[in-house]
Coordinates of C-alpha atoms in Angstrom, one line a residue:
M1 CA -17.8 -21.2 1.1
A2 CA -14.9 -18.9 0.7
A3 CA -15.0 -15.8 -1.5
V4 CA -12.7 -13.2 -2.9
M5 CA -13.6 -9.7 -4.2
L6 CA -11.5 -7.5 -6.4
L7 CA -12.5 -4.0 -5.9
F8 CA -11.5 -1.1 -8.1
R9 CA -12.3 2.5 -7.6
S10 CA -13.0 4.3 -10.9
F11 CA -14.4 2.9 -14.1
G12 CA -15.4 -0.5 -15.1
K13 CA -16.6 -2.8 -17.7
Q14 CA -15.6 -6.4 -17.9
A15 CA -13.8 -8.7 -15.6
V16 CA -13.7 -11.8 -13.5
H17 CA -13.5 -15.4 -14.6
H18 CA -15.3 -17.8 -12.4
G19 CA -12.9 -20.7 -12.1
K20 CA -14.2 -24.1 -11.0
V21 CA -11.3 -25.1 -8.8
S22 CA -12.0 -27.0 -5.6
G23 CA -10.6 -25.9 -2.3
A24 CA -8.8 -29.3 -1.9
T25 CA -7.1 -28.8 -5.3
L26 CA -6.0 -25.3 -4.4
R27 CA -4.5 -26.6 -1.1
R28 CA -2.7 -29.3 -3.0
R29 CA -1.4 -27.3 -5.9
G30 CA -1.2 -23.8 -4.2
M31 CA -3.2 -20.7 -4.7
A32 CA -1.3 -19.8 -7.9
S33 CA -3.2 -22.5 -9.8
A34 CA -6.6 -20.7 -9.5
A35 CA -8.0 -19.7 -12.9
S36 CA -7.9 -15.9 -13.4
F37 CA -10.8 -13.6 -13.8
R38 CA -11.2 -12.0 -17.3
F39 CA -11.5 -8.5 -18.5
K40 CA -14.1 -9.7 -21.1
D41 CA -16.4 -10.5 -18.2
L42 CA -16.2 -7.0 -16.6
E43 CA -19.5 -5.7 -15.4
I44 CA -19.9 -1.9 -15.1
E45 CA -22.4 0.1 -13.0
L46 CA -21.9 3.9 -13.1
T47 CA -22.7 6.2 -10.3
K48 CA -25.8 8.3 -10.3
N49 CA -24.3 10.8 -7.8
P50 CA -20.9 12.0 -9.0
Q51 CA -18.9 13.9 -6.5
Q52 CA -17.5 17.4 -6.8
K53 CA -13.8 17.1 -7.8
P54 CA -11.2 19.0 -5.8
E55 CA -8.9 21.6 -7.3
P56 CA -5.3 20.5 -7.9
S57 CA -4.1 23.0 -5.3
E58 CA -6.3 21.3 -2.7
L59 CA -5.0 17.8 -3.2
V60 CA -3.5 16.0 -0.2
F61 CA -1.9 12.6 -0.8
G62 CA -4.4 9.8 -0.2
K63 CA -7.3 11.9 1.0
N64 CA -9.5 12.1 -2.1
F65 CA -11.2 9.2 -3.9
T66 CA -12.9 9.0 -7.2
D67 CA -16.5 8.0 -8.0
H68 CA -15.9 4.3 -8.8
M69 CA -14.0 1.3 -7.7
L70 CA -13.2 -2.2 -9.1
T71 CA -13.8 -5.4 -7.1
V72 CA -13.3 -9.1 -7.8
E73 CA -14.2 -11.9 -5.3
W74 CA -12.6 -15.3 -5.0
T75 CA -13.4 -18.5 -3.2
S76 CA -11.5 -21.7 -2.9
E77 CA -14.5 -23.6 -4.2
G78 CA -15.6 -21.4 -7.0
G79 CA -12.5 -19.5 -8.0
W80 CA -12.6 -15.9 -9.3
K81 CA -16.0 -14.3 -9.9
H82 CA -16.6 -11.7 -12.5
P83 CA -14.9 -8.3 -12.0
K84 CA -17.1 -5.4 -11.3
I85 CA -16.8 -1.6 -11.6
T86 CA -19.3 0.0 -9.3
P87 CA -19.9 3.3 -7.6
L88 CA -17.5 3.8 -4.6
Q89 CA -19.1 2.1 -1.6
P90 CA -18.2 0.5 1.7
L91 CA -17.0 -3.0 1.9
Q92 CA -19.1 -5.4 4.0
L93 CA -16.6 -6.6 6.5
H94 CA -17.1 -9.4 8.9
P95 CA -15.2 -8.8 12.2
G96 CA -13.7 -12.3 11.9
A97 CA -12.1 -11.7 8.5
K98 CA -8.6 -13.0 8.4
A99 CA -7.3 -9.7 7.1
L100 CA -8.4 -8.0 10.3
H101 CA -6.6 -10.4 12.6
Y102 CA -3.6 -11.8 10.8
S103 CA -2.8 -9.2 8.2
V104 CA -3.8 -11.6 5.4
E105 CA -3.7 -8.8 2.9
L106 CA -1.5 -7.0 0.4
F107 CA -1.5 -3.9 -1.7
E108 CA 0.2 -2.2 -4.7
G109 CA 0.8 1.4 -5.5
M110 CA 0.8 2.8 -9.1
K111 CA -0.3 5.9 -10.9
A112 CA -2.1 7.1 -14.0
Y113 CA -0.7 10.3 -15.6
R114 CA -2.3 12.9 -17.9
G115 CA 0.3 13.6 -20.5
V116 CA 1.2 16.9 -22.2
D117 CA -1.0 15.6 -25.1
D118 CA -3.9 15.1 -22.7
K119 CA -3.7 11.3 -23.1
L120 CA -3.8 9.1 -20.1
R121 CA -0.9 6.7 -19.3
L122 CA 0.0 3.9 -16.9
F123 CA 3.7 3.5 -16.0
R124 CA 5.1 0.0 -16.1
P125 CA 1.9 -1.7 -14.8
E126 CA 3.4 -5.1 -15.7
A127 CA 6.0 -4.7 -13.0
N128 CA 3.3 -4.0 -10.4
M129 CA 1.4 -7.1 -11.5
E130 CA 4.5 -9.2 -11.2
R131 CA 5.2 -7.9 -7.7
M132 CA 1.6 -8.2 -6.6
N133 CA 1.4 -11.9 -7.7
S134 CA 4.7 -12.6 -6.0
T135 CA 3.3 -11.1 -2.8
A136 CA 0.0 -13.0 -3.1
A137 CA 1.9 -16.3 -3.3
R138 CA 3.9 -15.4 -0.2
A139 CA 0.7 -14.4 1.7
A140 CA -1.2 -17.6 0.6
L141 CA -3.6 -15.5 -1.4
P142 CA -4.8 -16.4 -4.9
N143 CA -2.9 -15.4 -8.1
F144 CA -4.4 -14.0 -11.3
E145 CA -3.2 -13.0 -14.8
G146 CA -1.7 -9.6 -14.6
E147 CA -2.7 -8.5 -18.0
E148 CA -6.4 -9.1 -17.1
L149 CA -6.1 -6.8 -14.1
I150 CA -4.2 -4.2 -16.1
Q151 CA -7.1 -4.1 -18.6
C152 CA -9.6 -3.8 -15.8
I153 CA -7.7 -1.0 -14.2
S154 CA -7.3 0.8 -17.5
K155 CA -11.1 0.7 -17.9
L156 CA -11.6 2.0 -14.4
V157 CA -9.3 4.9 -15.1
E158 CA -11.2 5.5 -18.4
V159 CA -14.5 5.6 -16.5
D160 CA -13.0 8.1 -14.0
K161 CA -10.8 10.0 -16.5
D162 CA -12.1 13.4 -15.4
W163 CA -10.5 12.7 -12.0
V164 CA -6.9 12.6 -13.5
P165 CA -5.4 16.0 -12.7
A166 CA -3.8 18.0 -15.5
A167 CA -1.6 20.1 -13.1
K168 CA 2.1 19.9 -12.6
D169 CA 3.3 17.1 -10.2
C170 CA -0.2 15.7 -9.9
S171 CA -1.5 12.3 -11.0
L172 CA -4.1 9.7 -10.2
Y173 CA -3.0 7.3 -7.5
I174 CA -4.1 3.7 -8.0
R175 CA -4.3 1.3 -5.0
P176 CA -4.9 -2.4 -6.0
T177 CA -5.5 -4.4 -2.8
M178 CA -6.2 -8.0 -2.0
I179 CA -7.6 -9.2 1.3
G180 CA -8.5 -12.5 2.9
T181 CA -12.2 -12.3 3.5
E182 CA -12.9 -15.7 5.1
P183 CA -14.3 -15.0 8.5
T184 CA -12.3 -17.5 10.6
L185 CA -10.1 -17.0 13.6
G186 CA -7.0 -19.1 13.3
V187 CA -3.7 -18.8 11.5
S188 CA -4.4 -20.7 8.3
Q189 CA -4.7 -20.1 4.5
T190 CA -7.8 -18.1 3.6
E191 CA -10.6 -19.8 1.7
E192 CA -12.0 -16.4 0.6
A193 CA -10.4 -13.2 -0.7
M194 CA -11.2 -9.9 -2.2
L195 CA -9.2 -7.9 -4.7
F196 CA -10.1 -4.2 -5.0
V197 CA -8.7 -1.0 -6.5
L198 CA -9.3 2.5 -5.1
F199 CA -8.8 5.9 -6.8
V200 CA -9.4 7.9 -3.5
R201 CA -12.2 10.1 -1.9
R202 CA -15.6 10.2 0.0
N203 CA -17.1 10.0 3.5
R204 CA -19.3 7.0 3.9
N205 CA -20.1 4.5 6.5
V206 CA -19.2 0.9 6.4
N207 CA -21.6 -1.9 7.4
L208 CA -19.6 -4.4 9.4
G209 CA -22.3 -7.0 8.8
C210 CA -23.3 -10.1 10.9
H211 CA -21.0 -11.4 13.6
K212 CA -21.4 -15.1 14.0
N213 CA -19.5 -17.8 15.8
I214 CA -16.3 -15.8 16.0
I215 CA -13.7 -15.9 18.8
L216 CA -11.5 -12.9 19.0
P217 CA -8.6 -13.0 21.4
Y218 CA -8.7 -9.2 21.8
F219 CA -10.2 -6.3 20.0
V220 CA -9.4 -5.7 16.4
A221 CA -12.3 -4.1 14.5
Y222 CA -11.3 -0.7 13.5
Y223 CA -13.2 1.8 11.4
H224 CA -11.7 4.8 9.6
P225 CA -14.5 7.4 9.1
Q226 CA -11.9 9.4 7.2
P227 CA -10.2 6.9 5.0
T228 CA -6.7 7.9 3.8
L229 CA -3.9 6.1 1.8
G230 CA -0.5 6.6 3.2
V231 CA 1.7 5.5 6.0
S232 CA 0.5 7.7 8.9
Q233 CA -1.1 7.5 12.2
T234 CA -4.8 6.9 11.9
E235 CA -7.3 9.5 12.9
E236 CA -10.2 7.1 13.8
A237 CA -10.5 3.6 15.2
M238 CA -12.9 1.0 16.4
L239 CA -12.3 -1.5 19.1
F240 CA -14.5 -4.5 19.5
V241 CA -14.7 -7.8 21.4
L242 CA -16.5 -11.0 20.3
F243 CA -17.8 -13.8 22.5
V244 CA -18.3 -17.4 21.9
R245 CA -21.1 -19.5 23.5
R246 CA -21.0 -17.4 26.6
N247 CA -21.8 -13.7 26.8
R248 CA -18.8 -12.9 28.9
N249 CA -16.9 -9.7 28.4
V250 CA -13.3 -10.2 27.3
N251 CA -12.0 -6.7 27.5
L252 CA -14.4 -3.8 27.8
G253 CA -14.1 -0.3 29.0
C254 CA -12.4 2.8 27.5
H255 CA -9.2 2.5 25.6
K256 CA -7.5 5.9 25.1
N257 CA -4.0 6.8 23.9
I258 CA -3.3 3.1 23.0
I259 CA -1.0 2.0 20.3
L260 CA -2.5 -1.0 18.6
P261 CA 0.2 -3.6 17.6
Y262 CA -1.3 -4.7 14.3
F263 CA -5.1 -5.2 14.3
V264 CA -6.9 -3.4 11.5
A265 CA -10.6 -4.2 11.6
Y266 CA -11.3 -0.5 11.5
Y267 CA -13.2 1.6 9.1
H268 CA -12.5 5.2 8.1
P269 CA -15.7 6.9 7.0
Q270 CA -13.4 9.5 5.4
P271 CA -10.9 7.1 3.8
T272 CA -7.3 8.1 3.5
L273 CA -4.3 6.3 2.1
G274 CA -1.3 6.8 4.2
V275 CA 0.3 5.5 7.4
S276 CA -0.9 8.0 10.0
Q277 CA -2.4 8.1 13.5
T278 CA -6.1 7.7 13.9
E279 CA -8.2 10.5 15.4
E280 CA -11.3 8.5 16.3
A281 CA -12.2 5.0 17.4
M282 CA -15.2 2.9 18.3
L283 CA -15.4 0.0 20.7
F284 CA -18.1 -2.6 20.4
V285 CA -18.9 -6.1 21.4
S286 CA -20.7 -8.9 19.4
F287 CA -22.4 -11.9 20.9
V288 CA -22.5 -15.2 19.1
R289 CA -25.9 -16.6 20.1
S290 CA -28.0 -13.4 20.0
Y291 CA -26.2 -11.7 17.0
R292 CA -26.4 -8.4 18.9
N293 CA -24.0 -5.5 18.5
V294 CA -23.2 -3.3 21.5
N295 CA -21.9 0.2 20.8
L296 CA -19.6 1.1 23.7
G297 CA -19.0 4.6 22.5
C298 CA -16.3 6.6 20.8
H299 CA -12.6 6.4 21.7
K300 CA -10.2 9.0 20.4
N301 CA -6.4 9.3 20.1
I302 CA -5.8 5.6 19.4
I303 CA -2.9 4.8 17.1
L304 CA -3.5 2.1 14.5
P305 CA -0.5 0.9 12.5
Y306 CA -2.5 0.5 9.3
F307 CA -5.9 -0.4 8.0
V308 CA -7.1 -3.0 5.5
A309 CA -10.2 -3.5 3.5
Y310 CA -11.1 -7.1 3.9
Y311 CA -14.3 -8.9 4.5
H312 CA -14.8 -12.5 5.7
P313 CA -18.3 -13.7 5.0
Q314 CA -17.7 -16.8 7.1
P315 CA -15.6 -15.8 10.1
T316 CA -13.4 -18.4 11.8
L317 CA -10.7 -18.2 14.5
G318 CA -7.3 -19.6 13.9
V319 CA -4.2 -18.8 11.8
S320 CA -4.9 -20.7 8.6
Q321 CA -5.0 -20.1 4.9
T322 CA -8.1 -18.2 3.9
E323 CA -10.8 -19.8 1.8
E324 CA -12.2 -16.4 0.6
A325 CA -10.6 -13.3 -0.6
M326 CA -11.4 -10.0 -2.3
L327 CA -9.3 -8.0 -4.8
F328 CA -10.2 -4.3 -5.1
V329 CA -8.8 -1.2 -6.6
L330 CA -9.1 2.4 -5.4
L331 CA -8.3 5.6 -7.3
G332 CA -7.5 9.0 -6.1
P333 CA -6.1 12.3 -7.5
V334 CA -2.8 13.2 -5.7
G335 CA -0.3 16.0 -5.6
S336 CA 3.2 16.0 -4.1
Y337 CA 3.7 13.2 -1.5
F338 CA 5.5 15.5 1.0
K339 CA 3.9 18.8 2.3
T340 CA 7.2 20.5 1.4
G341 CA 6.4 19.9 -2.3
A342 CA 8.1 18.0 -5.0
F343 CA 11.9 17.6 -5.1
N344 CA 12.5 19.4 -1.8
P345 CA 15.2 17.7 0.4
V346 CA 14.2 15.8 3.5
S347 CA 16.1 14.9 6.7
L348 CA 16.4 11.4 8.1
M349 CA 16.6 9.8 11.6
A350 CA 18.9 6.7 11.5
D351 CA 18.5 4.8 14.8
P352 CA 19.8 1.1 14.7
Q353 CA 17.4 0.1 17.5
Y354 CA 14.5 0.2 15.0
I355 CA 14.4 -2.5 12.3
R356 CA 12.0 -2.5 9.4
A357 CA 12.7 -6.0 8.1
F358 CA 14.9 -9.0 8.6
K359 CA 16.2 -11.8 6.3
G360 CA 13.9 -14.7 6.1
G361 CA 10.9 -12.4 6.7
V362 CA 8.6 -10.6 4.4
G363 CA 10.3 -7.2 4.0
N364 CA 10.6 -7.7 0.3
Y365 CA 6.9 -8.1 -0.2
K366 CA 4.3 -5.3 -0.3
L367 CA 2.3 -6.5 2.7
G368 CA 0.4 -4.0 4.9
S369 CA 2.0 -5.6 8.0
N370 CA 5.3 -4.1 6.9
Y371 CA 4.0 -0.6 7.2
G372 CA 1.8 -0.4 10.2
P373 CA 4.6 -0.9 12.8
T374 CA 6.6 1.9 11.3
I375 CA 4.1 4.6 12.3
R376 CA 5.4 5.1 15.8
I377 CA 9.0 5.3 14.6
Q378 CA 8.0 7.9 12.0
K379 CA 6.5 9.9 14.9
E380 CA 9.7 9.6 16.8
A381 CA 11.6 10.9 13.8
E382 CA 9.3 13.9 13.6
R383 CA 9.8 14.5 17.3
R384 CA 13.6 14.6 16.7
G385 CA 13.1 17.2 13.9
C386 CA 13.4 14.8 10.9
H387 CA 11.1 14.1 8.0
Q388 CA 11.6 10.4 7.6
V389 CA 13.3 7.3 9.0
L390 CA 16.4 5.8 7.5
W391 CA 16.0 2.1 8.2
L392 CA 19.3 0.3 9.2
Y393 CA 20.0 -3.4 9.4
G394 CA 22.6 -5.6 11.0
D395 CA 25.5 -4.9 13.4
D396 CA 27.3 -2.9 10.7
H397 CA 24.2 -0.6 10.2
Q398 CA 23.5 -1.3 6.6
L399 CA 21.3 1.3 4.8
T400 CA 18.2 -0.3 3.5
E401 CA 15.2 2.0 2.9
V402 CA 14.0 5.5 3.6
G403 CA 10.5 5.6 5.0
T404 CA 8.6 3.8 2.3
M405 CA 11.2 4.5 -0.4
N406 CA 14.2 2.7 -1.8
I407 CA 17.5 4.6 -1.3
F408 CA 20.3 5.5 -3.7
M409 CA 23.7 7.0 -3.2
Y410 CA 25.8 8.7 -6.0
W411 CA 29.4 8.9 -5.0
E412 CA 33.0 8.4 -6.0
N413 CA 33.8 4.9 -4.8
E414 CA 37.0 3.6 -3.2
S415 CA 38.5 3.1 -6.7
G416 CA 37.8 6.6 -7.7
E417 CA 34.9 5.7 -10.1
P418 CA 31.6 7.6 -10.3
E419 CA 29.0 5.1 -9.0
L420 CA 25.3 5.0 -8.4
V421 CA 24.7 2.4 -5.7
T422 CA 21.5 1.0 -4.1
P423 CA 21.1 -1.9 -1.6
P424 CA 20.7 -5.4 -3.2
L425 CA 17.4 -7.4 -3.2
E426 CA 18.4 -9.9 -0.5
G427 CA 15.1 -10.3 1.3
I428 CA 14.8 -7.1 3.2
I429 CA 14.4 -4.6 0.4
L430 CA 11.2 -4.0 -1.6
P431 CA 11.8 -4.4 -5.3
G432 CA 10.5 -1.0 -6.3
V433 CA 9.3 -0.3 -9.8
T434 CA 10.8 3.2 -9.6
R435 CA 14.0 1.7 -8.2
R436 CA 14.3 -0.6 -11.2
S437 CA 13.4 2.2 -13.6
L438 CA 16.1 4.6 -12.3
M439 CA 18.8 1.9 -12.5
D440 CA 17.8 1.2 -16.1
L441 CA 17.9 4.9 -17.0
A442 CA 21.3 5.4 -15.4
R443 CA 22.7 2.4 -17.1
G444 CA 21.6 3.8 -20.4
W445 CA 23.8 6.8 -19.9
N446 CA 27.0 4.8 -19.8
E447 CA 28.5 7.5 -17.6
C448 CA 28.8 5.8 -14.2
K449 CA 28.7 2.4 -12.6
V450 CA 25.3 1.3 -11.5
T451 CA 25.7 -1.2 -8.6
E452 CA 23.4 -3.1 -6.3
R453 CA 25.5 -3.8 -3.2
T454 CA 25.4 -3.3 0.6
F455 CA 26.7 -0.1 2.0
T456 CA 26.9 0.9 5.6
M457 CA 26.7 4.0 7.8
Q458 CA 30.5 3.8 8.2
D459 CA 30.9 3.7 4.4
L460 CA 28.7 6.8 4.2
I461 CA 30.5 8.6 6.9
K462 CA 33.9 7.8 5.5
G463 CA 32.8 9.0 2.1
L464 CA 31.5 12.2 3.5
E465 CA 34.7 12.9 5.4
E466 CA 36.7 12.3 2.1
N467 CA 34.3 14.4 0.1
R468 CA 33.4 11.5 -2.1
V469 CA 29.6 11.4 -1.5
K470 CA 27.8 13.6 -4.0
E471 CA 24.1 12.8 -3.6
L472 CA 21.7 10.7 -1.5
F473 CA 18.1 10.3 -2.4
G474 CA 15.0 8.1 -2.0
A475 CA 12.8 6.8 -4.8
G476 CA 9.3 5.4 -5.0
T477 CA 5.9 5.7 -6.8
A478 CA 4.5 8.2 -4.4
C479 CA 7.4 10.6 -4.2
V480 CA 9.1 9.7 -7.5
V481 CA 12.6 11.0 -6.5
C482 CA 13.3 12.7 -3.1
P483 CA 16.7 14.3 -2.3
I484 CA 18.2 13.9 1.2
D485 CA 20.3 16.6 2.8
R486 CA 20.7 15.5 6.5
I487 CA 20.9 12.4 8.6
L488 CA 20.6 12.3 12.4
Y489 CA 22.7 9.2 13.4
G490 CA 23.2 8.9 17.2
E491 CA 25.3 11.9 18.3
K492 CA 26.2 12.7 14.7
D493 CA 24.2 15.2 12.6
L494 CA 25.4 14.4 9.1
H495 CA 25.2 17.0 6.3
I496 CA 24.5 15.4 3.0
P497 CA 25.7 17.6 0.1
T498 CA 22.9 16.5 -2.4
M499 CA 21.6 20.0 -3.0
D500 CA 25.1 21.7 -2.6
T501 CA 26.2 20.0 -5.8
G502 CA 23.0 20.8 -7.6
A503 CA 21.6 17.3 -7.3
V504 CA 22.7 16.8 -10.8
V505 CA 22.1 13.0 -11.0
C506 CA 19.0 13.0 -8.8
R507 CA 17.4 15.9 -10.8
R508 CA 18.3 14.3 -14.1
L509 CA 16.7 11.0 -13.1
Y510 CA 13.6 12.8 -11.9
Q511 CA 13.3 14.7 -15.1
E512 CA 13.8 11.7 -17.4
L513 CA 11.4 9.6 -15.4
T514 CA 8.6 12.2 -15.3
D515 CA 9.2 13.0 -19.0
I516 CA 8.3 9.4 -19.7
Q517 CA 5.4 9.3 -17.3
F518 CA 3.8 12.5 -18.6
G519 CA 4.3 11.7 -22.2
R520 CA 6.9 14.3 -23.0
V521 CA 9.1 11.4 -24.3
S522 CA 7.8 8.3 -26.0
H523 CA 8.8 5.1 -24.2
E524 CA 7.9 1.4 -24.1
W525 CA 7.3 1.6 -20.3
V526 CA 4.0 3.5 -20.6
R527 CA 0.7 2.1 -21.7
R528 CA -1.8 4.5 -23.2
I529 CA -5.4 4.4 -22.0
E530 CA -7.6 4.8 -25.0
S531 CA -11.0 6.5 -24.3

């Protein structure tokens, strides 16, 4: 039987609908047909051991997690189970879970804000639900009703309301995640899944559970003792090998200073959200017949592209649709995304040999597999003295995204008109909620053209030479708005005059958006959380 769990980190109270939909029906009609879980069914268990909350000045993005989480499980045979808010705890991960081998997982990023009136608010959560369901369909994971999840998340935030910082530039980061939990090896649609939400923090161990009848082509189980949210190199990792029928070693020994291409069956005892390099790793081997685990010791300095929280109760080998899944949500208080602080300019490395996404692929979906492979390139950018990577595409070197952000340029176009331009959504750009919001705000000014169109490095260079480029900036949930002042492009070191001109447009957008998010201005985009 397949199963899905939705896991939230924070509060809880009602939740999942147990739909009676057969696996065969789901395969015929698609995962989107599965009945949704319901907020009215939400079950809540509060922690008996609340953690000490960090001071706002001590917050590092993705390092701290709240006391509770939300989870919802799903199976192809039974549909969604009841949603649950529970104390933050490790997921039971089978090493054969599809999420660990084939990246059958997805995530979202959103925030809760403590307003100037001390009320809690979510910003455009409907847009996140729309994107999450779109990504789930692309990943052959089950869909759900967005409003039901929003209500569950709102309750989770209410439960952990004391974790929402009241300091400037601080908020509560919300990480809804869905993973294929069916333990099968083979590229196929999952029969089980888990949806979970995290709010961020704590150092606990994860029980990897029983390892039965699983064939792994190479090691993939990775464990992050220090869990973090964010695109960065992992600090810890676990390497393991499984055997089938014969207790023959596939690939043992010590693995140091290795870059892992995509596997993610690794657990961070100190969870962190963020794409970063791991500092520790564990290698182990499981045997099918004896169900014995062998701990081969600790391995440090291994780079993992990303990690995922997915558990397959019935592991199988092969690329196929999962029969089980889990949805979960984590919460965590966060400060500024960059160490330089909010609204400080960043420099970019633009190297056309590195490509983030391609047309016909999945670059426009929020899949973890889009982020892990960027870590090594981010390290290369840092080595060259830059903060982030400017992702280019095509022979004409089109500007696409900045790190994990959408990109905007404010300039005087070839016709002499003031224009705010951002790349179009043509399959390689993530449809960011902040991106959409900034365009809506700028269009409301009626002061400049707001255009979605392709622009290249040559367009940018020509505009700089003719003094037509005024500002360049990134935008996203984590950083909000981030000005850009320099691009390293081949032999060219381009100065971007964003801050020279006072970053008027960039700063205005930042101010108007945060005024809405923190309740300084009333707006239909925010949803108050009543407690």
